[in-house]
mmCIF file of C-alpha atoms in Angstrom:
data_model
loop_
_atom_site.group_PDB
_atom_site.id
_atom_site.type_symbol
_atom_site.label_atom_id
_atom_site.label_comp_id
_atom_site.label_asym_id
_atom_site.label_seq_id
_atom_site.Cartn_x
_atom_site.Cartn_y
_atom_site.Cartn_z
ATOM 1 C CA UNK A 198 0.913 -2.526 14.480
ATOM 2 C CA UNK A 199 -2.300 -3.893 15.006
ATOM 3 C CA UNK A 200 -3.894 -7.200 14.734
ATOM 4 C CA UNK A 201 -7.713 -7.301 14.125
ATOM 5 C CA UNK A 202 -10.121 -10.414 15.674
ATOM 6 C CA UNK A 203 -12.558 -11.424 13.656
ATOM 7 C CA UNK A 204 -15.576 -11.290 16.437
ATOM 8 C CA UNK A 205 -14.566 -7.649 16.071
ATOM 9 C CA UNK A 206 -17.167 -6.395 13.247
ATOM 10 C CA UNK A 207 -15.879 -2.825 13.025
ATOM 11 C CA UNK A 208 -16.095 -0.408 10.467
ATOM 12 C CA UNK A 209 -13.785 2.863 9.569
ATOM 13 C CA UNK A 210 -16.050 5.199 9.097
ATOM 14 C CA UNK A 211 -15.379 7.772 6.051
ATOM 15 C CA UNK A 212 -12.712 10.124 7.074
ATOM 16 C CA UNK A 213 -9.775 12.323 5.539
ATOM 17 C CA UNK A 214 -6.425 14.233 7.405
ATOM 18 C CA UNK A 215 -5.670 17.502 5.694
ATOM 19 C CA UNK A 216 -2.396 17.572 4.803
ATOM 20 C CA UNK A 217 -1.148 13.613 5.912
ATOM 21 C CA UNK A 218 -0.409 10.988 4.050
ATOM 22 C CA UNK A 219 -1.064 7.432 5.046
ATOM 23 C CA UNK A 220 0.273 4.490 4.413
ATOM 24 C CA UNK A 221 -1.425 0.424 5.651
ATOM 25 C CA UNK A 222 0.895 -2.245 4.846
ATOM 26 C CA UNK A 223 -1.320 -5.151 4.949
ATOM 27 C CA UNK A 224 0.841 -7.926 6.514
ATOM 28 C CA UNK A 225 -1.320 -10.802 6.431
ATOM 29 C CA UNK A 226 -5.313 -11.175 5.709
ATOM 30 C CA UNK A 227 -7.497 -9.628 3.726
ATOM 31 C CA UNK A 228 -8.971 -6.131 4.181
ATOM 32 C CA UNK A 229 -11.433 -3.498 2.044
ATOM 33 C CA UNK A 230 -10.923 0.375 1.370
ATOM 34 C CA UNK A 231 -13.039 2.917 -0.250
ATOM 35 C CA UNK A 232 -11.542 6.937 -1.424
ATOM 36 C CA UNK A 233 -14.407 8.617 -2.526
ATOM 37 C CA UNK A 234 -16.796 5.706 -4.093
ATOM 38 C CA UNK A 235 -13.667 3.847 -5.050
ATOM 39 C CA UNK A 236 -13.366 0.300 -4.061
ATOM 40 C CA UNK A 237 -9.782 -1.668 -3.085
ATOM 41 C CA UNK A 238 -9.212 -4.887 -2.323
ATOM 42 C CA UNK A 239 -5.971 -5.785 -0.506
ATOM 43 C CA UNK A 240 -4.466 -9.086 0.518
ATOM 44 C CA UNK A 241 -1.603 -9.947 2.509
ATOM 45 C CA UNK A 242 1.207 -7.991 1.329
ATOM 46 C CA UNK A 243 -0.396 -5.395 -0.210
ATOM 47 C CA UNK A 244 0.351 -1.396 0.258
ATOM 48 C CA UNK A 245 -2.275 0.891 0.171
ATOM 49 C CA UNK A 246 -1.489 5.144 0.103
ATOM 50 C CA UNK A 247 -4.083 7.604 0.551
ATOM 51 C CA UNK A 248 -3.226 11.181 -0.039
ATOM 52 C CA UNK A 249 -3.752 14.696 2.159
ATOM 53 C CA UNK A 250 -7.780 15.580 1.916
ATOM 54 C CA UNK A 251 -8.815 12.020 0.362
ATOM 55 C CA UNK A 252 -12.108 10.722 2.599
ATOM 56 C CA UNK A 253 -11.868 7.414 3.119
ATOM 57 C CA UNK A 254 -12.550 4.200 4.420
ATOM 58 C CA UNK A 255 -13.882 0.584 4.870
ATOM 59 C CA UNK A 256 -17.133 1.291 3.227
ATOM 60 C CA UNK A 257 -19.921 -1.302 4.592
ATOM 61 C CA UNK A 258 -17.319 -3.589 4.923
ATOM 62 C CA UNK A 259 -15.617 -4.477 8.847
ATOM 63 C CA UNK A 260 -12.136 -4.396 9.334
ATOM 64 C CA UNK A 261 -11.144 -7.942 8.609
ATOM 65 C CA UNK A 262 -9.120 -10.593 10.712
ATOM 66 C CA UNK A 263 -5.464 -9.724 10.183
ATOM 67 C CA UNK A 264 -2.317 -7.812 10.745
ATOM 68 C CA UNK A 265 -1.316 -4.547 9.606
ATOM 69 C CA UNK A 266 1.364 -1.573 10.296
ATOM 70 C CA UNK A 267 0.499 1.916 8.849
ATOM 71 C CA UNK A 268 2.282 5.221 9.118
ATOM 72 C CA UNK A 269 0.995 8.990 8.667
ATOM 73 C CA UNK A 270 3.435 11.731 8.101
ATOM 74 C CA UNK A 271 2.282 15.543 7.346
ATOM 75 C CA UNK A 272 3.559 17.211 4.515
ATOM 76 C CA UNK A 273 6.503 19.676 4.480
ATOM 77 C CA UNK A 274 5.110 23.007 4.277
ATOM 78 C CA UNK A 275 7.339 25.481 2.020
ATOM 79 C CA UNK A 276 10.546 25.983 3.643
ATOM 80 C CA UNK A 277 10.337 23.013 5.832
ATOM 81 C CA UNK A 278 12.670 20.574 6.746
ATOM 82 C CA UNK A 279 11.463 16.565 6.642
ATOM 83 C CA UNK A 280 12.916 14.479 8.813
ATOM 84 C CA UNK A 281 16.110 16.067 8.516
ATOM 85 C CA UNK A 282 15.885 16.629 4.459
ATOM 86 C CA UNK A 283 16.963 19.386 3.444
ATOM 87 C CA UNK A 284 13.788 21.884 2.596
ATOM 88 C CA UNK A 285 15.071 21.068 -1.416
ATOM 89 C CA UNK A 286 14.516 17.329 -0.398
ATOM 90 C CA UNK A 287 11.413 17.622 1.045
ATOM 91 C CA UNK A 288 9.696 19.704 -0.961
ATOM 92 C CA UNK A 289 11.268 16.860 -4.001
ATOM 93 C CA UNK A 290 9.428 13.558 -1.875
ATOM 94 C CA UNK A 291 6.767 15.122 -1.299
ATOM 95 C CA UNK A 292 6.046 16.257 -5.004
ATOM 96 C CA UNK A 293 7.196 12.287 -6.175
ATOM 97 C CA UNK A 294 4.321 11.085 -3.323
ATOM 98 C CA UNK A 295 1.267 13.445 -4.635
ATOM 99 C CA UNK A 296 1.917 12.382 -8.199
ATOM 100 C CA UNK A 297 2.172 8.693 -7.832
ATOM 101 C CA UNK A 298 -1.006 7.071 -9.771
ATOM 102 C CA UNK A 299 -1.356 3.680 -7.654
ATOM 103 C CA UNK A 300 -2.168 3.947 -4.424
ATOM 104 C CA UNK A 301 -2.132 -0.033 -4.183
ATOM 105 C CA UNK A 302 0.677 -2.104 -5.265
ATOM 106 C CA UNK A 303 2.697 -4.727 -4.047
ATOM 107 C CA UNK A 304 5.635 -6.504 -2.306
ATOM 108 C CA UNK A 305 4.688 -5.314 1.227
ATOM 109 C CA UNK A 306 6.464 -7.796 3.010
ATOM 110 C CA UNK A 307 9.523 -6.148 2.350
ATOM 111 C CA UNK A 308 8.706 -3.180 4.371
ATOM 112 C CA UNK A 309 8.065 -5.498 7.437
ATOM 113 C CA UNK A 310 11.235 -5.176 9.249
ATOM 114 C CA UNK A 311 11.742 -1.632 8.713
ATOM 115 C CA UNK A 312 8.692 -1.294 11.248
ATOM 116 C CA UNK A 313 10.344 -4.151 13.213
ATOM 117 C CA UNK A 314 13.112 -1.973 13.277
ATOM 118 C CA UNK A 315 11.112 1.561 14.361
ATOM 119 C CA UNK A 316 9.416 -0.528 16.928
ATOM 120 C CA UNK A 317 12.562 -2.236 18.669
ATOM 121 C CA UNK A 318 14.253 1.700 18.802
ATOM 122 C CA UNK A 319 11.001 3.078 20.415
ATOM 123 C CA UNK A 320 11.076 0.859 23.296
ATOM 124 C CA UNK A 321 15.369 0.696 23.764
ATOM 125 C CA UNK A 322 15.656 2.964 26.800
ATOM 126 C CA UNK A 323 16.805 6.477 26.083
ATOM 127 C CA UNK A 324 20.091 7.885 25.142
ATOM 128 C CA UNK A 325 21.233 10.869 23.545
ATOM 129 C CA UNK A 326 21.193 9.115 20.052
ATOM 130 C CA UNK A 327 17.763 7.328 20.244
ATOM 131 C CA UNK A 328 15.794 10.264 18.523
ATOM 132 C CA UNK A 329 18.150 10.458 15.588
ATOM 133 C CA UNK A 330 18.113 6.438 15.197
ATOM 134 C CA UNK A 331 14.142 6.724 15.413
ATOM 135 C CA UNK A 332 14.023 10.005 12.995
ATOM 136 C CA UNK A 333 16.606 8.347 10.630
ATOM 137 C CA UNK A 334 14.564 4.795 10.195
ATOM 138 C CA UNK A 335 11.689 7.067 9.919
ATOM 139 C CA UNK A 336 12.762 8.530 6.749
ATOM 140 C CA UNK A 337 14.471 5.426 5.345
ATOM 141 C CA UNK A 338 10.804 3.798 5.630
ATOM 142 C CA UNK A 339 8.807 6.647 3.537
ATOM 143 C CA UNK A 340 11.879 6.493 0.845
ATOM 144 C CA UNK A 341 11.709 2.372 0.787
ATOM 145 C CA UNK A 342 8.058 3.138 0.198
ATOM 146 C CA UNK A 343 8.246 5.533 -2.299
ATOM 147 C CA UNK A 344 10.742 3.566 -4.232
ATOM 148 C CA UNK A 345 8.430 0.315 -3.920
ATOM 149 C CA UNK A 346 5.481 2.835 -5.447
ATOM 150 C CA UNK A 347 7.297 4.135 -7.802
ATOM 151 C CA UNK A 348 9.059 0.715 -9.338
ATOM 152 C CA UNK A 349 5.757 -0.944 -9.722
ATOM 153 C CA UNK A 350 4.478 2.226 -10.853
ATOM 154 C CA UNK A 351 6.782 1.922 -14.401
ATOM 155 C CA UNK A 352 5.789 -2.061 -14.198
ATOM 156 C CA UNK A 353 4.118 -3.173 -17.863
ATOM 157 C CA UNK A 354 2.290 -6.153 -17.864
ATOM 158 C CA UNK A 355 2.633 -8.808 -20.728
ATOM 159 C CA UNK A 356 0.047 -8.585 -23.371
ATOM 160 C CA UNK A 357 -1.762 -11.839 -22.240
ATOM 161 C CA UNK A 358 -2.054 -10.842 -18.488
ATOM 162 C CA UNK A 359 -3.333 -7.683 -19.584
ATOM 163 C CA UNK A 360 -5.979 -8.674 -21.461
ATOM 164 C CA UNK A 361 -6.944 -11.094 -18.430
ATOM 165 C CA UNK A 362 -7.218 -8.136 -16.064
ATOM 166 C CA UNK A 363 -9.404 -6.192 -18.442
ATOM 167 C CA UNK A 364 -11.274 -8.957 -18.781
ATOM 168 C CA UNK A 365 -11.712 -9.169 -14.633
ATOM 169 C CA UNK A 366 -12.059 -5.521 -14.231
ATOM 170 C CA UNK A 367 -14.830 -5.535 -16.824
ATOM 171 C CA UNK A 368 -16.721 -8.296 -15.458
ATOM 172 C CA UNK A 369 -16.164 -7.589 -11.851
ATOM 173 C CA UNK A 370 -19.687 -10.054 -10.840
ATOM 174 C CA UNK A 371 -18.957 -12.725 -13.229
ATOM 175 C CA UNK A 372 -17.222 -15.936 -11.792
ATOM 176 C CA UNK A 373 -14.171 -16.104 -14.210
ATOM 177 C CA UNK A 374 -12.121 -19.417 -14.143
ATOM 178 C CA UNK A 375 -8.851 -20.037 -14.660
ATOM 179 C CA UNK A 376 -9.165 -21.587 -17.817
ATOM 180 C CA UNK A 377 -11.193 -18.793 -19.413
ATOM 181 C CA UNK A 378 -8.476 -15.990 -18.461
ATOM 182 C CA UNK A 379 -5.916 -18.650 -19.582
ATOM 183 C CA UNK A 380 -8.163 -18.671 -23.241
ATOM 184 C CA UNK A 381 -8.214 -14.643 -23.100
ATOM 185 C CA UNK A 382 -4.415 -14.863 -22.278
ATOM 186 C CA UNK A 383 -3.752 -16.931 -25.341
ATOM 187 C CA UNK A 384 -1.662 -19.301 -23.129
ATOM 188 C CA UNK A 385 -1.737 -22.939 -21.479
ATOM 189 C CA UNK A 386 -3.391 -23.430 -17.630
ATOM 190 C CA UNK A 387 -0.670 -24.098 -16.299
ATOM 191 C CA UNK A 388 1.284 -21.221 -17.984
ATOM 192 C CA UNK A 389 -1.149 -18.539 -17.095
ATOM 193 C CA UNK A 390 -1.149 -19.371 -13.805
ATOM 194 C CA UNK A 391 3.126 -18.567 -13.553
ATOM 195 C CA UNK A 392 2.655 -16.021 -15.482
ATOM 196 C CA UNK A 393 -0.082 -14.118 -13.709
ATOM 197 C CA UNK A 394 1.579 -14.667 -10.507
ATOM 198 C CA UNK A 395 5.268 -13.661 -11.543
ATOM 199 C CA UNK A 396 3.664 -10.329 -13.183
ATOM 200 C CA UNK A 397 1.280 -9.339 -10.471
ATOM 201 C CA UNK A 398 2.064 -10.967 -7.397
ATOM 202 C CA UNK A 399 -1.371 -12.655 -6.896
ATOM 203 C CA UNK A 400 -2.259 -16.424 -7.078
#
């Protein structure tokens, strides 16, 4: 967990981990990523995955004011066991995390306390049962976030706030209003706006 001051005008520098993934669950704030020449811009409650090899980073861009968790975990070689999983399981997650197609999507908040949680069993003092409570919120975290991933992964959106993301993806410079996606959208203002944010999760 780390939280980011402003004065601090730092960059991450381009950078991969063989065989890691990663995961940044962007609490609050706003922050920038590259992989490869790929921009992404998250806001507060935003997930963002990058996969073993992928160089990345925050391009030209600092790390901005805010608060985020993240967690790395290393593949399961053949044969391997996952925390705990049988080698069956793991090999199974690990196949459903290289072929998810978003590596941003949504809803982060939810994932909050199960870092709360990791954190508050790190620093109980030890017993003979603290490593398996730590291992076994562990793996309930990578499986909340691979079910997050995945559900937003099969999400359609409606056929008006489609064609207003097109239209924003296409014109990436241009300084769209509300009104014109509403126009593109087919709908009402004030119905866009609900609309947009029910379907994507972004004012």
């Amino acid at each position: 967990k780390t939280i980011l001051d402003i004065n601090q005008i730092m960059r991450l520098l381009p950078h991969r981990h063989p065989r890691v993934f990663e995961v940044c669950v962007l609490e609050r704030g706003t922050q920038t990523y590259f992989v490869g020449p790929t921009r992404y811009d998250l806001v507060g409650g935003d997930v963002f995955l990058t996969k073993p090899g992928e160089t990345h980073g925050t391009g030209d861009e600092p790390e901005h004011k805010g608060q985020l968790y993240w967690v790395q975990f290393r593949e399961a070689g053949p044969g391997r066991s996952f925390l705990g999983l049988t080698p069956a399981e793991s090999r199974e997650l690990m196949r459903r995390f290289a072929r998810l197609r978003s590596r941003q999507f949504r809803d982060g908040h939810t994932l909050t306390p199960a870092f709360e949680r990791i954190f508050r069993a790190h620093a109980a003092a030890p017993d003979g049962l603290r490593a398996a409570n730590i291992r076994n919120l562990l793996l309930r975290l990578v499986v909340d976030i691979l079910t997050l991933a995945e559900h937003q992964g099969r999400h359609s959106y409606s056929g008006g706030v489609m064609r207003s993301i097109h239209e924003i993806e296409n014109h990436p410079g241009d300084p769209l209003s509300v009104s014109q996606l509403a126009r593109i959208a087919e709908m009402s203002a004030s119905h866009f706006k609900a609309m947009f944010k029910r379907e994507t999760g972004l004012p």
